Short mmCIF file of C-alpha atoms in Angstrom, two decimals:
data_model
loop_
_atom_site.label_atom_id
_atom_site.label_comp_id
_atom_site.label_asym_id
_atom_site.label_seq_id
_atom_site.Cartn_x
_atom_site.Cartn_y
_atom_site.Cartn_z
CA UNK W 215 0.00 0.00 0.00
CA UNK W 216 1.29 3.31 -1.05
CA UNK W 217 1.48 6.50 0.98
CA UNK W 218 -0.79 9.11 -0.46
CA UNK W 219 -0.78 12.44 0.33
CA UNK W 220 -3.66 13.98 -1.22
CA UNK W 221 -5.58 11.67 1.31
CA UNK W 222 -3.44 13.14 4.19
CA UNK W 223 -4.02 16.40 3.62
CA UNK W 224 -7.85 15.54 3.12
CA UNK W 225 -7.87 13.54 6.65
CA UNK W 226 -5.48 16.45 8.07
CA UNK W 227 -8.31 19.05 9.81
CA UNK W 228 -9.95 16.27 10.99
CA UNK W 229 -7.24 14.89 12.52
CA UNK W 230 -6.29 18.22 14.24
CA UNK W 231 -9.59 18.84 15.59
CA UNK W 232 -9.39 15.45 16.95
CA UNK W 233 -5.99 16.25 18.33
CA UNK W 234 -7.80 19.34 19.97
CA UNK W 235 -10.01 16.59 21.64
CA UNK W 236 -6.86 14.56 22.76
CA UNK W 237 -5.15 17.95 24.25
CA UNK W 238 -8.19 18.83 26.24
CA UNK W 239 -8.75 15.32 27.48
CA UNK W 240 -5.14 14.68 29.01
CA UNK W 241 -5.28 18.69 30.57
CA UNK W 242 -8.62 17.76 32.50
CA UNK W 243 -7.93 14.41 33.35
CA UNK W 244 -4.45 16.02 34.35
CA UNK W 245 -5.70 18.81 36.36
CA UNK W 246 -8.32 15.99 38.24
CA UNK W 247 -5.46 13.63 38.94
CA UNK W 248 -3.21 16.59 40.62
CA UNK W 249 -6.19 17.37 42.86
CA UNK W 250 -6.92 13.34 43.44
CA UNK W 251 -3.45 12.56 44.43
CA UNK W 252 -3.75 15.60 47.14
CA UNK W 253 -6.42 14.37 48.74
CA UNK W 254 -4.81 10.81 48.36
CA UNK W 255 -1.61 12.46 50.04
CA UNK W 256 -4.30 13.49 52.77
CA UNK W 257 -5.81 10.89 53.55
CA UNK W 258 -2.86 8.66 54.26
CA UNK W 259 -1.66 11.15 56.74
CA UNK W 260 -4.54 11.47 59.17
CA UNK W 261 -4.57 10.97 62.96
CA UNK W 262 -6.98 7.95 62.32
CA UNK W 263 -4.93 4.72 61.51
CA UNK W 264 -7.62 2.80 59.99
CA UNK W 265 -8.10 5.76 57.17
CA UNK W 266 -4.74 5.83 56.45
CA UNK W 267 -4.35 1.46 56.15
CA UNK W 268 -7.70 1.84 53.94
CA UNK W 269 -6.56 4.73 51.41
CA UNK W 270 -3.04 2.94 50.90
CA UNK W 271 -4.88 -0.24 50.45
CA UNK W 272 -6.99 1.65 47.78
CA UNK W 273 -4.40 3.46 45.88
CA UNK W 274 -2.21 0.36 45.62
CA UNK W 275 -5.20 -1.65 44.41
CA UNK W 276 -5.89 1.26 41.44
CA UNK W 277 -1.96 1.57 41.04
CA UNK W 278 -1.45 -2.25 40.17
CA UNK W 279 -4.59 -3.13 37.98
CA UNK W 280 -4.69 -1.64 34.01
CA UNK W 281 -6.30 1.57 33.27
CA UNK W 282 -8.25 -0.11 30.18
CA UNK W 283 -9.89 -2.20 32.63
CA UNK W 284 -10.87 0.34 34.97
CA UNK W 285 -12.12 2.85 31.93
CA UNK W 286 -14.66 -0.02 31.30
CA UNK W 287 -15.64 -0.72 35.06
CA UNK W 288 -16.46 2.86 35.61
CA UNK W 289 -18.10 3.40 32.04
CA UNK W 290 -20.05 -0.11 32.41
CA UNK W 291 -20.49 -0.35 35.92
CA UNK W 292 -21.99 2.96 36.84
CA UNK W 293 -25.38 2.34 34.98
CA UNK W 294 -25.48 -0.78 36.53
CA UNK W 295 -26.31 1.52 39.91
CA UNK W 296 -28.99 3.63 38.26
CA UNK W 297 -25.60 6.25 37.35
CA UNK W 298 -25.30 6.87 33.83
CA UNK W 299 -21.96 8.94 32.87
CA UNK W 300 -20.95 9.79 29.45
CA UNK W 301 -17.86 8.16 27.98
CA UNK W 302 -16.04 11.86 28.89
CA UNK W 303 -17.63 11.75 32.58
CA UNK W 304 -16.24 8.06 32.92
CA UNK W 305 -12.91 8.93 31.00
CA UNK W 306 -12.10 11.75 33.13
CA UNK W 307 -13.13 10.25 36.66
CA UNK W 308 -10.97 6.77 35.31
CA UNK W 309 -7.43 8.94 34.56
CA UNK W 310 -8.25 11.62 37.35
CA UNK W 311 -8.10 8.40 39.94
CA UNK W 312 -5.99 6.40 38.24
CA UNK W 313 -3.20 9.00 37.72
CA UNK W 314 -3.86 10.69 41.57
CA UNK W 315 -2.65 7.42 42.82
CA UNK W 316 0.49 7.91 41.09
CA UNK W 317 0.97 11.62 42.01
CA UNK W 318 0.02 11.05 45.88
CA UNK W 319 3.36 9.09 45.68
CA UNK W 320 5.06 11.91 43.63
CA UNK W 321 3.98 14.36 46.56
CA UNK W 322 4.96 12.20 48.78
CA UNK W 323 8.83 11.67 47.83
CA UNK W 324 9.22 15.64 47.51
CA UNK W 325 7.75 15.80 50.47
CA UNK W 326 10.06 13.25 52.33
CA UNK W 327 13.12 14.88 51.01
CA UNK W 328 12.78 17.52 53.04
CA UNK W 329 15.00 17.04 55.93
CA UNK W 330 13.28 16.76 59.64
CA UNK W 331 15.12 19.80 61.07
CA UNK W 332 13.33 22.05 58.59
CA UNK W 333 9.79 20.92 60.25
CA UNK W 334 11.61 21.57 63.35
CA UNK W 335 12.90 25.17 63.27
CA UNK W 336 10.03 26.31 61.79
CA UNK W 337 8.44 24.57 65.17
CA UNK W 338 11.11 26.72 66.85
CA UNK W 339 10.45 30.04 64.88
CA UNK W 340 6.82 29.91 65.90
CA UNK W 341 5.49 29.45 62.50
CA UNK W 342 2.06 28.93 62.06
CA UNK W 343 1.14 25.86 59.43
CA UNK W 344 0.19 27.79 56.69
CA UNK W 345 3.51 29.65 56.27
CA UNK W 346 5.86 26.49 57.38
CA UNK W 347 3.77 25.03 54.04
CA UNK W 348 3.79 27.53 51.87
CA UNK W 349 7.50 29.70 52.30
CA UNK W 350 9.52 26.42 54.16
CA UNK W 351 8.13 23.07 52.74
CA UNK W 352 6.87 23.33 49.30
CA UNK W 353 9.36 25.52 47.85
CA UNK W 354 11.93 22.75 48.95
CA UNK W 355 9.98 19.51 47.92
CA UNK W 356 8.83 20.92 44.55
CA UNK W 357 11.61 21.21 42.72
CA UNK W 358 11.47 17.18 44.00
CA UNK W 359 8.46 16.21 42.85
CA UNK W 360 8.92 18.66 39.81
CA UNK W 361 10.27 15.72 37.22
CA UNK W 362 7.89 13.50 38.33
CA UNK W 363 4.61 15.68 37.80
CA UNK W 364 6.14 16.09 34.25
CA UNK W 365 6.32 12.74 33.35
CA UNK W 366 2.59 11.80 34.43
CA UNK W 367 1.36 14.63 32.49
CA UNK W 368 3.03 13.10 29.75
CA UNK W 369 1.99 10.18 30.69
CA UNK W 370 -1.37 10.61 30.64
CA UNK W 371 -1.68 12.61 27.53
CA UNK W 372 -0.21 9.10 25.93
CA UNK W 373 -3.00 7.06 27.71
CA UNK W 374 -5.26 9.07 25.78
CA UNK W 375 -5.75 6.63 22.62
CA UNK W 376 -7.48 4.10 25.66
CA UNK W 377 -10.14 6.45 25.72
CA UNK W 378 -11.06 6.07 22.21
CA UNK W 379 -12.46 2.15 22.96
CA UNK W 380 -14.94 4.13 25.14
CA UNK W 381 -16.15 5.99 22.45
CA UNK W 382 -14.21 9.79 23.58
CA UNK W 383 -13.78 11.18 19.94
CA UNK W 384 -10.15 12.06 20.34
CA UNK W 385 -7.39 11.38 17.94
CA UNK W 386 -7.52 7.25 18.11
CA UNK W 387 -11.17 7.01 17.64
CA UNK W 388 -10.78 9.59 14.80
CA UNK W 389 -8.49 7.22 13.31
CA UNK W 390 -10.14 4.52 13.74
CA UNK W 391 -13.12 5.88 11.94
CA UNK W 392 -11.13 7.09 8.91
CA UNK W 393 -9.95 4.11 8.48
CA UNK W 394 -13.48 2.15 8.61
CA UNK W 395 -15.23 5.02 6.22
CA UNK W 396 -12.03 4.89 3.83
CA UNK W 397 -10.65 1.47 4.00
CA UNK W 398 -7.18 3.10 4.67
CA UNK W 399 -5.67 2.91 7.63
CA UNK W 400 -1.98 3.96 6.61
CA UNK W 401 -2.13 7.15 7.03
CA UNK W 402 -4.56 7.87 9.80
CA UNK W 403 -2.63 5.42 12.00
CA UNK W 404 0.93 6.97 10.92
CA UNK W 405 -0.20 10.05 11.49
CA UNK W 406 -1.34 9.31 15.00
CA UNK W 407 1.98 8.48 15.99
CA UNK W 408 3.08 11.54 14.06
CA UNK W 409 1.49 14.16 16.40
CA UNK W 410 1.81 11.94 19.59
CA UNK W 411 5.27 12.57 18.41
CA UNK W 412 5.38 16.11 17.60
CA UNK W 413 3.61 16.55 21.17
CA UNK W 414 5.28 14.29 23.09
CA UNK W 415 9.08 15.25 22.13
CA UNK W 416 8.80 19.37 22.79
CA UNK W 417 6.58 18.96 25.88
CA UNK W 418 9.46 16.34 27.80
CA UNK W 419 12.30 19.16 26.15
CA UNK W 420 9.90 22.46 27.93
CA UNK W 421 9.53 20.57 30.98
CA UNK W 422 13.67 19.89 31.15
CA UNK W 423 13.98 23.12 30.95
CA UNK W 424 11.31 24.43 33.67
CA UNK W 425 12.98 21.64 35.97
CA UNK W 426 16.41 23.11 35.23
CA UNK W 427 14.64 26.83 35.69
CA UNK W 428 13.40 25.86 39.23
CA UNK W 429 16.40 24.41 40.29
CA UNK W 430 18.41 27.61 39.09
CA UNK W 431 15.90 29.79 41.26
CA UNK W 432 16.58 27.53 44.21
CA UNK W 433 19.96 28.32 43.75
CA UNK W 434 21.07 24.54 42.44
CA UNK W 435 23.18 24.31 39.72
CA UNK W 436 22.09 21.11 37.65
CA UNK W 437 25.10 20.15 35.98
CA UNK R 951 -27.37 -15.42 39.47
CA UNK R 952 -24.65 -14.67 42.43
CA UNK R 953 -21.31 -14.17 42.32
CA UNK R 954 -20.70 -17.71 43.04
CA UNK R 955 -22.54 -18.84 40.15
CA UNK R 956 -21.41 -16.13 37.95
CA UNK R 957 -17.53 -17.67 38.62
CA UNK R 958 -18.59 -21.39 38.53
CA UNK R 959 -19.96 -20.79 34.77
CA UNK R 960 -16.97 -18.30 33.03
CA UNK R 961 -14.33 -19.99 35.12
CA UNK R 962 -12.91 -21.72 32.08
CA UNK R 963 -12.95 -18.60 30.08
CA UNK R 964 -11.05 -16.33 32.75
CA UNK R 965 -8.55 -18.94 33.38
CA UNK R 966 -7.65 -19.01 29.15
CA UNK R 967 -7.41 -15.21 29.56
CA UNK R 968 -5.47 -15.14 32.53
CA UNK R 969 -3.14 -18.10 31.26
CA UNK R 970 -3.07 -16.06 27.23
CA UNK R 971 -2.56 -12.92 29.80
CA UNK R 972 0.77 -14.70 31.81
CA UNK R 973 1.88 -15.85 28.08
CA UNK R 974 2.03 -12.01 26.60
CA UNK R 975 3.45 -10.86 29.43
CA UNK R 976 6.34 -13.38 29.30
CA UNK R 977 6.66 -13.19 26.24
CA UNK R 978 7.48 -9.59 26.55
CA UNK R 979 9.16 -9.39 29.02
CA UNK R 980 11.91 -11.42 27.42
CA UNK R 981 11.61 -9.15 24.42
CA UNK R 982 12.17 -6.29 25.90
CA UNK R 983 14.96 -7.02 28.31
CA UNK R 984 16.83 -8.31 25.24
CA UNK R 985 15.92 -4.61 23.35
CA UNK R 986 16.85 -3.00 26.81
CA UNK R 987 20.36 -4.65 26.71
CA UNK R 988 21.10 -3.77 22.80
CA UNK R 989 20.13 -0.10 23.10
CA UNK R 990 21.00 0.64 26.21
CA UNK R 991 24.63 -1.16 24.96
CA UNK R 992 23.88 0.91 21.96
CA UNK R 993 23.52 4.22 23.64
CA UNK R 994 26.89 3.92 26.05
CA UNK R 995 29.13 2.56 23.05
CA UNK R 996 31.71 4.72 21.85
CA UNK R 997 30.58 4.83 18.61
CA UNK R 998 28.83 8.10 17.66
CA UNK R 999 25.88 6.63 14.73
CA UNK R 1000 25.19 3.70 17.46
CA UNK R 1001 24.50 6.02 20.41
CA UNK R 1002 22.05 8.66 17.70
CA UNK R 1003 20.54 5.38 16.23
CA UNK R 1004 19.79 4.01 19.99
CA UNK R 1005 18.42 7.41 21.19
CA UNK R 1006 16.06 7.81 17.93
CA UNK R 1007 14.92 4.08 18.58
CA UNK R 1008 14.56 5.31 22.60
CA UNK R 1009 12.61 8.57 21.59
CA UNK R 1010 10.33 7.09 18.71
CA UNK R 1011 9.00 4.37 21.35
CA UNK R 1012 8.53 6.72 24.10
CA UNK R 1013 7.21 9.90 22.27
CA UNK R 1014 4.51 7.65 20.15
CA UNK R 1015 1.56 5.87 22.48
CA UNK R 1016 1.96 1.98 22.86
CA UNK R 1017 -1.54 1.78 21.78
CA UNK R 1018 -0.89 3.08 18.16
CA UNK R 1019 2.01 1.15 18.35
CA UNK R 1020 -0.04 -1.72 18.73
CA UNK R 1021 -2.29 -0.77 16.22
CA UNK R 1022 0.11 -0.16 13.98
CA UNK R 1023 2.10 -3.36 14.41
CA UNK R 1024 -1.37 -5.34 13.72
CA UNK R 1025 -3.47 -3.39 10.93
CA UNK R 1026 -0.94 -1.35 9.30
CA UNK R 1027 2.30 -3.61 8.69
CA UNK R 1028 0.03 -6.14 7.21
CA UNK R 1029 -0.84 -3.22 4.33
CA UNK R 1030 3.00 -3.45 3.55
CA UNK R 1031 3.04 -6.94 3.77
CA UNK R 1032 4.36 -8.17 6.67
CA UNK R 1033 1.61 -9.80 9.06
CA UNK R 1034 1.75 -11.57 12.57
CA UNK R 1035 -0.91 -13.04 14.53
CA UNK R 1036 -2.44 -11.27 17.42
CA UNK R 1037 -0.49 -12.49 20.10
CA UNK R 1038 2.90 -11.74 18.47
CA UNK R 1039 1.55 -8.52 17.35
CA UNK R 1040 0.65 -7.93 20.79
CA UNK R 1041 4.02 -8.92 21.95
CA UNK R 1042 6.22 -7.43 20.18
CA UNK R 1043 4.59 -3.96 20.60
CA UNK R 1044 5.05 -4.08 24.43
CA UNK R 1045 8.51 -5.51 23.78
CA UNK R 1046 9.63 -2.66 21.40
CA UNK R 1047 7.94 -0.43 23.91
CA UNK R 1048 8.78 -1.09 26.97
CA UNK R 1049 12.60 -2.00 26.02
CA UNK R 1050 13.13 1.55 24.99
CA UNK R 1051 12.35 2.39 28.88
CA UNK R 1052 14.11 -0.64 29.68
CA UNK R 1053 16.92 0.78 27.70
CA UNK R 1054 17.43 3.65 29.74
CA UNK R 1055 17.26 2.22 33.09
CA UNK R 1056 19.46 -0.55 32.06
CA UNK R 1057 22.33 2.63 30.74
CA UNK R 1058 21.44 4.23 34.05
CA UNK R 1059 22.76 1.64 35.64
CA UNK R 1060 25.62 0.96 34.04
CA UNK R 1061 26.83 4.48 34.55
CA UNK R 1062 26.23 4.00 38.28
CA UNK R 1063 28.90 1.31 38.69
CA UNK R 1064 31.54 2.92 40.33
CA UNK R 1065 34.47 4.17 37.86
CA UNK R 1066 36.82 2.47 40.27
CA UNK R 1067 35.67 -1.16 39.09
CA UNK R 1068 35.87 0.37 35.35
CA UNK R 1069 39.56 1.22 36.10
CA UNK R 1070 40.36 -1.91 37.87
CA UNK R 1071 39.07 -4.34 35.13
CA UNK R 1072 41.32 -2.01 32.63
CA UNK R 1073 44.26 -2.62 35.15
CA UNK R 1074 44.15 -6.37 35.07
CA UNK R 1075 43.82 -5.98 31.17
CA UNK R 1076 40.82 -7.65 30.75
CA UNK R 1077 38.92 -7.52 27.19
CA UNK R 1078 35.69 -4.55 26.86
CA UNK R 1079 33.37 -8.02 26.60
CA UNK R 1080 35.05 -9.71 29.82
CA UNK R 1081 34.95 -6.50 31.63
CA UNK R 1082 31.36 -5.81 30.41
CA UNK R 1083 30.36 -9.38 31.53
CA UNK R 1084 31.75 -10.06 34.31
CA UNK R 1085 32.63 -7.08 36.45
CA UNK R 1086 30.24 -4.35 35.40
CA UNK R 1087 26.78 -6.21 34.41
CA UNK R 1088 26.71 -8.63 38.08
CA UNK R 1089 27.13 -5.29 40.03
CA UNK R 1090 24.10 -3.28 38.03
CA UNK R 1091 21.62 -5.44 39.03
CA UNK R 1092 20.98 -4.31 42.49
CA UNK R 1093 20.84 -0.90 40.95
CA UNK R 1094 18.60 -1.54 38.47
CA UNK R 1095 16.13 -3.86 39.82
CA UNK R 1096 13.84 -1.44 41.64
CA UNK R 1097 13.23 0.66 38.87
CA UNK R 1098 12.83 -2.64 36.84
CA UNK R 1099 10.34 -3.98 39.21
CA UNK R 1100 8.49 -0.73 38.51
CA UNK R 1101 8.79 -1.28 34.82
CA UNK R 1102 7.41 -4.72 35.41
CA UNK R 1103 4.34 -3.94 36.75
CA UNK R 1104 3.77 -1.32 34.45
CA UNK R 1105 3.93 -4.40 31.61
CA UNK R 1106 1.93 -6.10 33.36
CA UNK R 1107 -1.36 -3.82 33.56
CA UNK R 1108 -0.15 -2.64 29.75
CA UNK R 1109 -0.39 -5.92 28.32
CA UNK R 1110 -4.53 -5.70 28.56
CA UNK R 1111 -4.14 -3.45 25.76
CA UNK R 1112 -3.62 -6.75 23.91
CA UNK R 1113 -7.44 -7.25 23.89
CA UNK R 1114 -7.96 -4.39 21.35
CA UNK R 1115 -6.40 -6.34 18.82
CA UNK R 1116 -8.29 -9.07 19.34
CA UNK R 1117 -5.71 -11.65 21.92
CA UNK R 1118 -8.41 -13.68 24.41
CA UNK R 1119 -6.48 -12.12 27.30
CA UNK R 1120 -8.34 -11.68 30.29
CA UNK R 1121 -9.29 -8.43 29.42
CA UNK R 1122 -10.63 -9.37 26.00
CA UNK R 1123 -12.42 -12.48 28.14
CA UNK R 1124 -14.53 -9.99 30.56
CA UNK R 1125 -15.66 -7.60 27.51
CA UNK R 1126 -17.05 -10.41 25.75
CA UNK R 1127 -18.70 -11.92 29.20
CA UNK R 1128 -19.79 -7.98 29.29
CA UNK R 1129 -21.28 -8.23 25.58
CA UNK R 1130 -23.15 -11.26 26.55
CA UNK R 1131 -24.69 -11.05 29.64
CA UNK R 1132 -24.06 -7.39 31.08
CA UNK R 1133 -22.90 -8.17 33.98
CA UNK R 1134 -20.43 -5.43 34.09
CA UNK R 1135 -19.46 -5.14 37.77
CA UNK R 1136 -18.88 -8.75 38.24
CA UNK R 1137 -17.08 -9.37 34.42
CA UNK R 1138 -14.72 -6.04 35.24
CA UNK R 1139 -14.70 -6.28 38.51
CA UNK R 1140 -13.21 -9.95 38.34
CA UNK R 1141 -10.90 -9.03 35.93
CA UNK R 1142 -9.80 -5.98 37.98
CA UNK R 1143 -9.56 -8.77 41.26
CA UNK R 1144 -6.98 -11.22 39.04
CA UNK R 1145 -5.04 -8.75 37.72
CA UNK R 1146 -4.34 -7.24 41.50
CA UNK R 1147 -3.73 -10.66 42.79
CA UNK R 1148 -0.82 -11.42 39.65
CA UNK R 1149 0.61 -7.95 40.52
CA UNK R 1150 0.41 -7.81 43.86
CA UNK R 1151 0.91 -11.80 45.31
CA UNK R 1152 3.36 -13.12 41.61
CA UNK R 1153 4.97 -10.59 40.35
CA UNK R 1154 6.00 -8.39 43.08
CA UNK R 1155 7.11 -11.02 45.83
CA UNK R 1156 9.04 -12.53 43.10
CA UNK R 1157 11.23 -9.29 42.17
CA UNK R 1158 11.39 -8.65 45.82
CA UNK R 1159 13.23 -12.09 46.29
CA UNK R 1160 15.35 -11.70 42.90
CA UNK R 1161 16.08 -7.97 44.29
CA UNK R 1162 17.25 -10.02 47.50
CA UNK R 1163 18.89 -12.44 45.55
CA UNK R 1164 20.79 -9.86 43.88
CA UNK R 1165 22.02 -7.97 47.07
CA UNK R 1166 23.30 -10.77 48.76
CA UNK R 1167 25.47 -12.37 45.74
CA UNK R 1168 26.76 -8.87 45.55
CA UNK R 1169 27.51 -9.12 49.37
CA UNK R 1170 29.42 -12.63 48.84
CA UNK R 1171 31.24 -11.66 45.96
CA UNK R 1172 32.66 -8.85 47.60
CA UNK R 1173 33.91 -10.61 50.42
CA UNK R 1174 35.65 -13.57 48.49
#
């Protein structure tokens, strides 16, 4: 099968309006998942033993089964209790969990590299919790948990195409539906991998660069 | 019809998914520590074409989704000619894929090894492949198991991607129990249930022990 490019450049604004679709799917789902793997964070950290057992139970049950599977127990399952959610609604609420479970631990590691004795004078210095937080803590375990944010993000805009076997009209399904109209799936598949590529590549290379930019402003010299 | 009954009458079919599951997964897994080893080789070699061809290999798998890569293995190389089944579709996607992360933990690793034992290899004139063998590869393993146990698990929960192109995995086993009789919470939900037990009770206990394993031969090697 040849290449053909008049059919590429015919397929092309679908494809980027699809790609749209992909974009705006990864920066929700992204956005829920920082929140989710706060309260995550949270709620292994309470007074109450039992709550914290039961959320690290939880979040090592969703961290060690697929995400495919999951994206059909919530889309499936939910009607099943009277709850019907549209394959966005289930999409979203799948990645948000999914991916908080991954960035409660990210949290957590910046948050355990800072050393004991900062907790401590701040203790000393009579600092209230907001500002030990806020001008002690996180500006010392975020340049931490800085890589590791990046990556997921990354990460989940390339767990995207999953959503597409839902029925979320983002680039995959877009693809997939070229291909079934058309009977060609050469291009729409190649060109899949194409943007994932053209998104992927410059997005790791910006976020080097904001990780080296932090740890400049923290006064770390990377390198 | 209860769970009980519900388990007693698609037993069969989850145990051929699970067992098609365990057989992508090792199948793989060898894959892709053998493409970890060659590009990771690749990308620490002296030679300036190996190291760009080994990062453009590393990029290209990372910066495109395994899922297209999947698709793309299974409905478009067949356009051009060259056609697998499912299953070796399936596994050489997650191979190619995952051995390009694979890749770089393995170089990681590698670097890690103290220059000292680099040095002293040199010093008793031993060849690059002797030295490579048998002084620097023993002593990344307790390096790079961790992150590989990681990696592992990560395979594991990818390989029910396998299902979209068609492998009776388990995953592909509880859509089609979905399809027929709707019984989503107890079809998923099982599938969710088997897939936590081979993570959480197979493959993690055994990398703990290998990571074990590993650590302690270092220990007696050191002190012969």
């Amino acid at each position: 099968m040849q290449w053909r490019w008049d059919f590429t450049f015919e397929i092309l604004p679908r494809m980027l309006w699809a790609t749209g679709n992909t974009l705006l799917a990864a920066l929700i789902g992204y956005a829920i998942a920082l929140v989710v793997g706060l309260i995550f964070l949270l709620l292994q950290q309470t007074r109450f033993r039992p709550v914290n057992i039961i959320t690290r139970e939880i979040v090592e049950f969703i961290r060690s089964t697929p995400l495919l599977v999951q994206l059909f127990f919530v889309y499936f399952v939910a009607p099943q209790f009277g709850l019907t959610l549209s394959a966005w609604t289930s999409a979203m609420i799948t990645i948000g969990l999914h991916f908080g479970t991954y960035m409660s631990e990210v949290y957590r590691g910046g948050l355990n590299a800072v050393p004991k004795g900062q907790w401590e004078a701040c203790r000393a210095l009579n600092m209230g919790p907001v500002r030990t937080y806020f001008r002690v803590i996180l500006p010392q375990a975020l340049p931490v948990a800085l890589p590791g944010m990046g990556n997921y993000l990354i990460g989940i805009f390339k767990d995207t195409p999953m959503l597409a076997t839902i029925g979320v009209a983002e680039l995959m399904h877009t693809a997939n539906a070229l291909g079934a109209e058309t009977y060609r799936y050469l291009e729409p598949y190649t060109m899949v991998g194409f943007i994932f590529l053209m998104i992927s590549l410059p997005t790791a290379a910006g976020l080097r660069k904001l990780e080296a930019a932090v740890a400049r402003a923290q006064g770390k010299i990377k390198r | 019809m209860s769970y009980f009954e519900f388990i007693a009458t698609y037993l069969p079919k989850l145990l051929q998914g699970t067992v098609n599951t365990g057989l992508v997964m090792l199948g793989a897994t060898l894959l892709a520590i053998s493409v970890s080893l060659v590009f990771g080789l690749m990308r620490l070699s002296r030679s300036r074409v190996s190291q760009v061809l080994a990062t453009i290999y590393i990029e290209f798998f990372r910066g495109t989704s395994l899922l297209v890569q999947l698709y793309w293995v299974y409905y478009v190389l067949p356009l051009m000619g060259v056609s697998f089944t499912a299953m070796t579709s399936g596994i050489l996607a997650l191979g190619l894929n995952f051995g390009a992360y694979g890749a770089e933990i393995f170089r990681g690793s590698v670097q890690a090894v103290p220059r000292a034992q680099w040095e002293a290899a040199l010093a008793l004139n031993m060849s690059p492949m002797l030295r490579m063998r048998r002084i620097i590869i023993p002593q990344t393993f307790p390096i790079l198991l961790p992150p590989a146990a990681n990696l592992t698990v990560e395979l594991l929960k990818a390989t029910a991607l396998v299902a979209l192109i068609s492998v009776v995995d388990l995953m592909f086993v509880a859509k089609q129990i979905n399809a027929t009789t709707w019984m989503s919470a107890q079809a998923f939900g099982t599938a969710l249930l088997v897939y936590y037990a081979m993570a959480r009770f197979v493959l993690t206990p055994f990398l703990r022990w290998l990571e074990v394993l590993a650590a302690r031969k270092m220990g007696q090697d050191q002190g012969s």
